[in-house]
CSV table of C-alpha atoms in Angstrom, one decimal:
chain,number,residue,atom,x,y,z
A,900,THR,CA,0.0,0.0,0.0
A,901,LEU,CA,1.1,3.5,-0.8
A,902,THR,CA,1.4,6.2,1.7
A,903,GLU,CA,-0.1,9.6,0.9
A,904,ALA,CA,3.4,10.9,0.1
A,905,GLN,CA,4.0,8.1,-2.3
A,906,THR,CA,0.9,8.5,-4.3
A,907,PRO,CA,1.5,10.5,-7.5
A,908,SER,CA,-0.2,13.8,-8.0
A,909,ARG,CA,-3.5,13.8,-9.7
A,910,ALA,CA,-3.4,14.9,-13.2
A,911,LEU,CA,-4.7,18.4,-13.5
A,912,GLU,CA,-7.3,18.9,-16.1
A,913,SER,CA,-4.5,20.4,-18.1
A,914,SER,CA,-4.0,19.7,-21.7
A,915,SER,CA,-0.4,20.6,-21.5
A,916,PRO,CA,1.7,17.7,-22.7
A,917,LEU,CA,4.6,18.8,-20.5
A,918,ILE,CA,2.6,18.6,-17.3
A,919,ARG,CA,1.2,15.2,-18.3
A,920,ALA,CA,4.8,14.0,-19.0
A,921,VAL,CA,6.0,15.2,-15.6
A,922,ILE,CA,3.1,13.3,-13.9
A,923,ASP,CA,3.9,10.1,-15.9
A,924,TYR,CA,7.6,10.4,-14.9
A,925,GLU,CA,6.5,10.9,-11.3
A,926,ARG,CA,4.4,7.8,-11.4
A,927,GLN,CA,7.3,5.8,-12.9
A,928,PHE,CA,9.6,7.2,-10.2
A,929,THR,CA,7.2,6.3,-7.5
A,930,LEU,CA,6.9,2.7,-8.9
A,931,HIS,CA,10.7,2.4,-8.9
A,932,VAL,CA,10.9,3.7,-5.3
A,933,ILE,CA,8.3,1.1,-4.2
A,934,GLN,CA,10.1,-1.7,-6.0
A,935,ALA,CA,13.4,-0.6,-4.5
A,936,GLN,CA,11.9,-0.5,-1.0
A,937,ALA,CA,10.5,-4.0,-1.6
A,938,LEU,CA,13.9,-5.3,-2.7
A,939,LEU,CA,15.5,-3.6,0.3
A,940,ASP,CA,13.0,-5.1,2.7
A,941,GLY,CA,13.4,-8.6,1.1
A,942,GLY,CA,17.2,-8.3,1.2
A,943,GLU,CA,17.2,-7.3,4.9
A,944,ALA,CA,14.9,-10.2,5.7
A,945,ARG,CA,17.2,-12.6,3.9
A,946,ILE,CA,20.2,-11.2,5.7
A,947,ALA,CA,18.4,-11.6,9.0
A,948,ALA,CA,17.4,-15.2,8.1
A,949,SER,CA,21.0,-15.9,7.1
A,950,ARG,CA,22.3,-14.6,10.5
A,951,GLU,CA,19.7,-16.7,12.3
A,952,SER,CA,20.8,-19.7,10.2
A,953,LEU,CA,24.4,-19.1,11.1
A,954,ALA,CA,23.5,-18.8,14.8
A,955,GLN,CA,21.7,-22.1,14.6
A,956,ARG,CA,24.6,-23.6,12.8
A,957,SER,CA,27.0,-22.5,15.5
A,958,LEU,CA,24.7,-23.9,18.1
A,959,GLN,CA,24.6,-27.2,16.2
A,960,ALA,CA,28.4,-27.2,15.9
A,961,ALA,CA,28.7,-26.8,19.6
A,962,ALA,CA,26.2,-29.6,20.2
A,963,LEU,CA,28.2,-31.8,17.8
A,964,ASP,CA,31.4,-31.0,19.6
A,965,ALA,CA,29.8,-31.9,23.0
A,966,ALA,CA,28.5,-35.2,21.5
A,967,LEU,CA,32.0,-35.9,20.0
A,968,LEU,CA,33.6,-35.3,23.4
A,969,ASN,CA,31.0,-37.7,25.0
A,970,LEU,CA,31.8,-40.3,22.3
A,971,ARG,CA,35.5,-40.0,22.8
A,972,GLY,CA,35.1,-40.5,26.6
A,973,PHE,CA,32.9,-43.5,25.9
A,974,SER,CA,35.5,-44.8,23.4
A,975,GLN,CA,38.3,-44.4,26.0
A,976,GLN,CA,36.2,-46.4,28.5
A,977,LEU,CA,35.7,-49.1,26.0
A,978,CYS,CA,39.4,-49.1,25.3
A,979,ASP,CA,40.2,-49.5,29.0
A,980,ARG,CA,37.6,-52.3,29.4
A,981,TYR,CA,38.9,-54.1,26.3
A,982,THR,CA,42.5,-53.9,27.6
A,983,ALA,CA,41.4,-55.3,31.0
A,984,PHE,CA,39.5,-58.1,29.2
A,985,GLN,CA,42.5,-58.9,27.0
A,986,SER,CA,44.7,-59.0,30.1
A,987,GLU,CA,42.4,-61.3,32.0
A,988,TYR,CA,41.7,-63.4,28.9
A,989,SER,CA,45.4,-64.0,28.4
A,990,GLU,CA,45.9,-65.0,32.1
A,991,VAL,CA,42.9,-67.4,32.0
A,992,THR,CA,44.0,-69.1,28.7
A,993,GLN,CA,47.5,-69.4,30.0
A,994,GLN,CA,46.3,-71.1,33.2
A,995,LEU,CA,44.0,-73.4,31.2
A,996,SER,CA,46.9,-74.3,28.9
A,997,GLU,CA,49.1,-75.1,31.8
A,998,LEU,CA,46.4,-77.1,33.5
A,999,SER,CA,45.8,-79.1,30.3
A,1000,ALA,CA,49.5,-79.7,29.8
A,1001,SER,CA,50.1,-80.9,33.3
A,1002,PHE,CA,46.9,-83.0,33.7
A,1003,GLU,CA,48.5,-86.4,33.2
A,1004,ASP,CA,51.3,-85.5,35.6
A,1005,ASP,CA,48.8,-84.3,38.2
A,1006,LEU,CA,46.9,-87.6,37.9
A,1007,GLN,CA,50.2,-89.5,38.5
A,1008,MET,CA,50.9,-87.3,41.5
A,1009,LEU,CA,47.5,-88.1,42.9
A,1010,ARG,CA,48.1,-91.8,42.3
A,1011,GLY,CA,51.4,-91.6,44.2
A,1012,HIS,CA,49.8,-90.3,47.4
A,1013,ALA,CA,48.3,-93.1,49.5
A,1014,VAL,CA,45.3,-92.4,51.8
A,1015,GLU,CA,45.9,-93.1,55.5
A,1016,PRO,CA,44.7,-96.6,56.5
A,1017,ALA,CA,42.4,-95.2,59.2
A,1018,ILE,CA,40.6,-93.1,56.6
A,1019,CYS,CA,40.3,-96.1,54.3
A,1020,GLN,CA,38.8,-98.1,57.1
A,1021,LEU,CA,36.2,-95.3,57.7
A,1022,GLU,CA,35.2,-95.4,54.1
A,1023,GLY,CA,35.3,-99.1,53.8
A,1024,TRP,CA,38.2,-99.4,51.5
A,1025,GLU,CA,41.2,-101.7,51.8
A,1026,SER,CA,43.6,-99.2,50.4
A,1027,ALA,CA,43.3,-96.1,48.3
A,1028,ASN,CA,45.2,-93.2,46.8
A,1029,LEU,CA,44.1,-89.6,46.4
A,1030,LEU,CA,43.1,-90.3,42.8
A,1031,ASP,CA,40.7,-93.0,44.0
A,1032,CYS,CA,39.1,-90.4,46.3
A,1033,CYS,CA,38.6,-87.8,43.5
A,1034,GLY,CA,37.6,-90.2,40.8
A,1035,GLU,CA,39.7,-90.3,37.6
A,1036,GLU,CA,36.6,-90.3,35.3
A,1037,ARG,CA,35.2,-87.3,37.1
A,1038,LEU,CA,38.4,-85.4,36.7
A,1039,ARG,CA,38.7,-86.3,33.0
A,1040,SER,CA,35.1,-85.2,32.5
A,1041,TRP,CA,35.8,-82.0,34.3
A,1042,LEU,CA,38.8,-81.4,32.0
A,1043,GLN,CA,36.7,-82.0,28.9
A,1044,ASP,CA,34.1,-79.5,30.1
A,1045,CYS,CA,36.9,-77.0,30.7
A,1046,GLN,CA,38.2,-77.6,27.2
A,1047,ARG,CA,34.8,-77.1,25.7
A,1048,ASN,CA,34.3,-73.9,27.6
A,1049,ALA,CA,37.7,-72.8,26.7
A,1050,ASP,CA,37.1,-73.4,23.0
A,1051,HIS,CA,33.9,-71.5,23.3
A,1052,LEU,CA,35.7,-68.7,25.1
A,1053,VAL,CA,38.4,-68.6,22.4
A,1054,GLY,CA,35.8,-68.4,19.7
A,1055,LYS,CA,33.9,-65.6,21.4
A,1056,ALA,CA,37.2,-63.7,22.1
A,1057,ALA,CA,38.1,-64.0,18.4
A,1058,GLN,CA,34.7,-62.6,17.4
A,1059,PHE,CA,35.1,-59.8,20.0
A,1060,ALA,CA,38.6,-59.0,18.7
A,1061,LEU,CA,37.4,-58.8,15.1
A,1062,GLN,CA,34.5,-56.5,16.1
A,1063,TRP,CA,36.8,-54.5,18.2
A,1064,SER,CA,39.2,-53.9,15.3
A,1065,GLU,CA,36.3,-53.0,13.0
A,1066,LEU,CA,35.0,-50.5,15.6
A,1067,GLN,CA,38.5,-49.0,16.1
A,1068,ALA,CA,38.9,-48.7,12.3
A,1069,GLY,CA,35.5,-46.9,12.0
A,1070,VAL,CA,36.4,-44.5,14.9
A,1071,GLN,CA,39.7,-43.8,13.2
A,1072,ARG,CA,38.1,-43.1,9.9
A,1073,GLU,CA,35.6,-40.7,11.5
A,1074,GLU,CA,38.3,-38.9,13.4
A,1075,ASP,CA,40.5,-38.6,10.2
A,1076,SER,CA,37.6,-37.2,8.1
A,1077,PRO,CA,37.9,-33.4,7.6
A,1078,ALA,CA,35.7,-31.1,9.7
A,1079,ASP,CA,32.9,-29.1,8.1
A,1080,ALA,CA,33.9,-25.5,7.8
A,1081,VAL,CA,31.3,-24.2,5.2
A,1082,ALA,CA,30.0,-21.3,7.2
A,1083,THR,CA,33.2,-19.5,8.1
A,1084,ALA,CA,33.4,-17.5,4.8
A,1085,ALA,CA,29.7,-16.5,5.1
A,1086,GLU,CA,30.1,-15.5,8.7
A,1087,GLY,CA,33.0,-13.2,7.8
A,1088,ARG,CA,30.9,-11.4,5.2
A,1089,LEU,CA,28.0,-10.8,7.6
């Protein structure tokens, strides 16, 4: 809408072509002023929207930085836990390997220790050794169960190690990717 100052003068009932030309020029000039004002208002609105967009982008960047810090902290916790797991896993597999390797020698050692005759009389045996008290079949069954569990543990640990290496490679790829710096040039102009 035009203000009263922007409305062109009414043509006088003049037949002078010069006055009519001035009035036509005034109308064209007023039209150009109104178009220029509309362009100015639209440009200012776009600049304001751009500034708001940049402010939102800065806020999002800060949120992403905070999320990245949280993920790095979580990643460090996972690294610590994985290291502890690997250490304990190594100890357990070492102990199990030693136990399996020395099993037959341990059985011989149990066979070599006789049980006191008084204890044998209480149990109703004539004579016995420590292996008779423990039961060789029971010990062999226990060793087989341990081996099965150990094989299962080794398989799970191998899967875990593969997943861990894939996770670490993904984290490394993400950290090596370049940061987004699109808005810095636009921020400088505004």
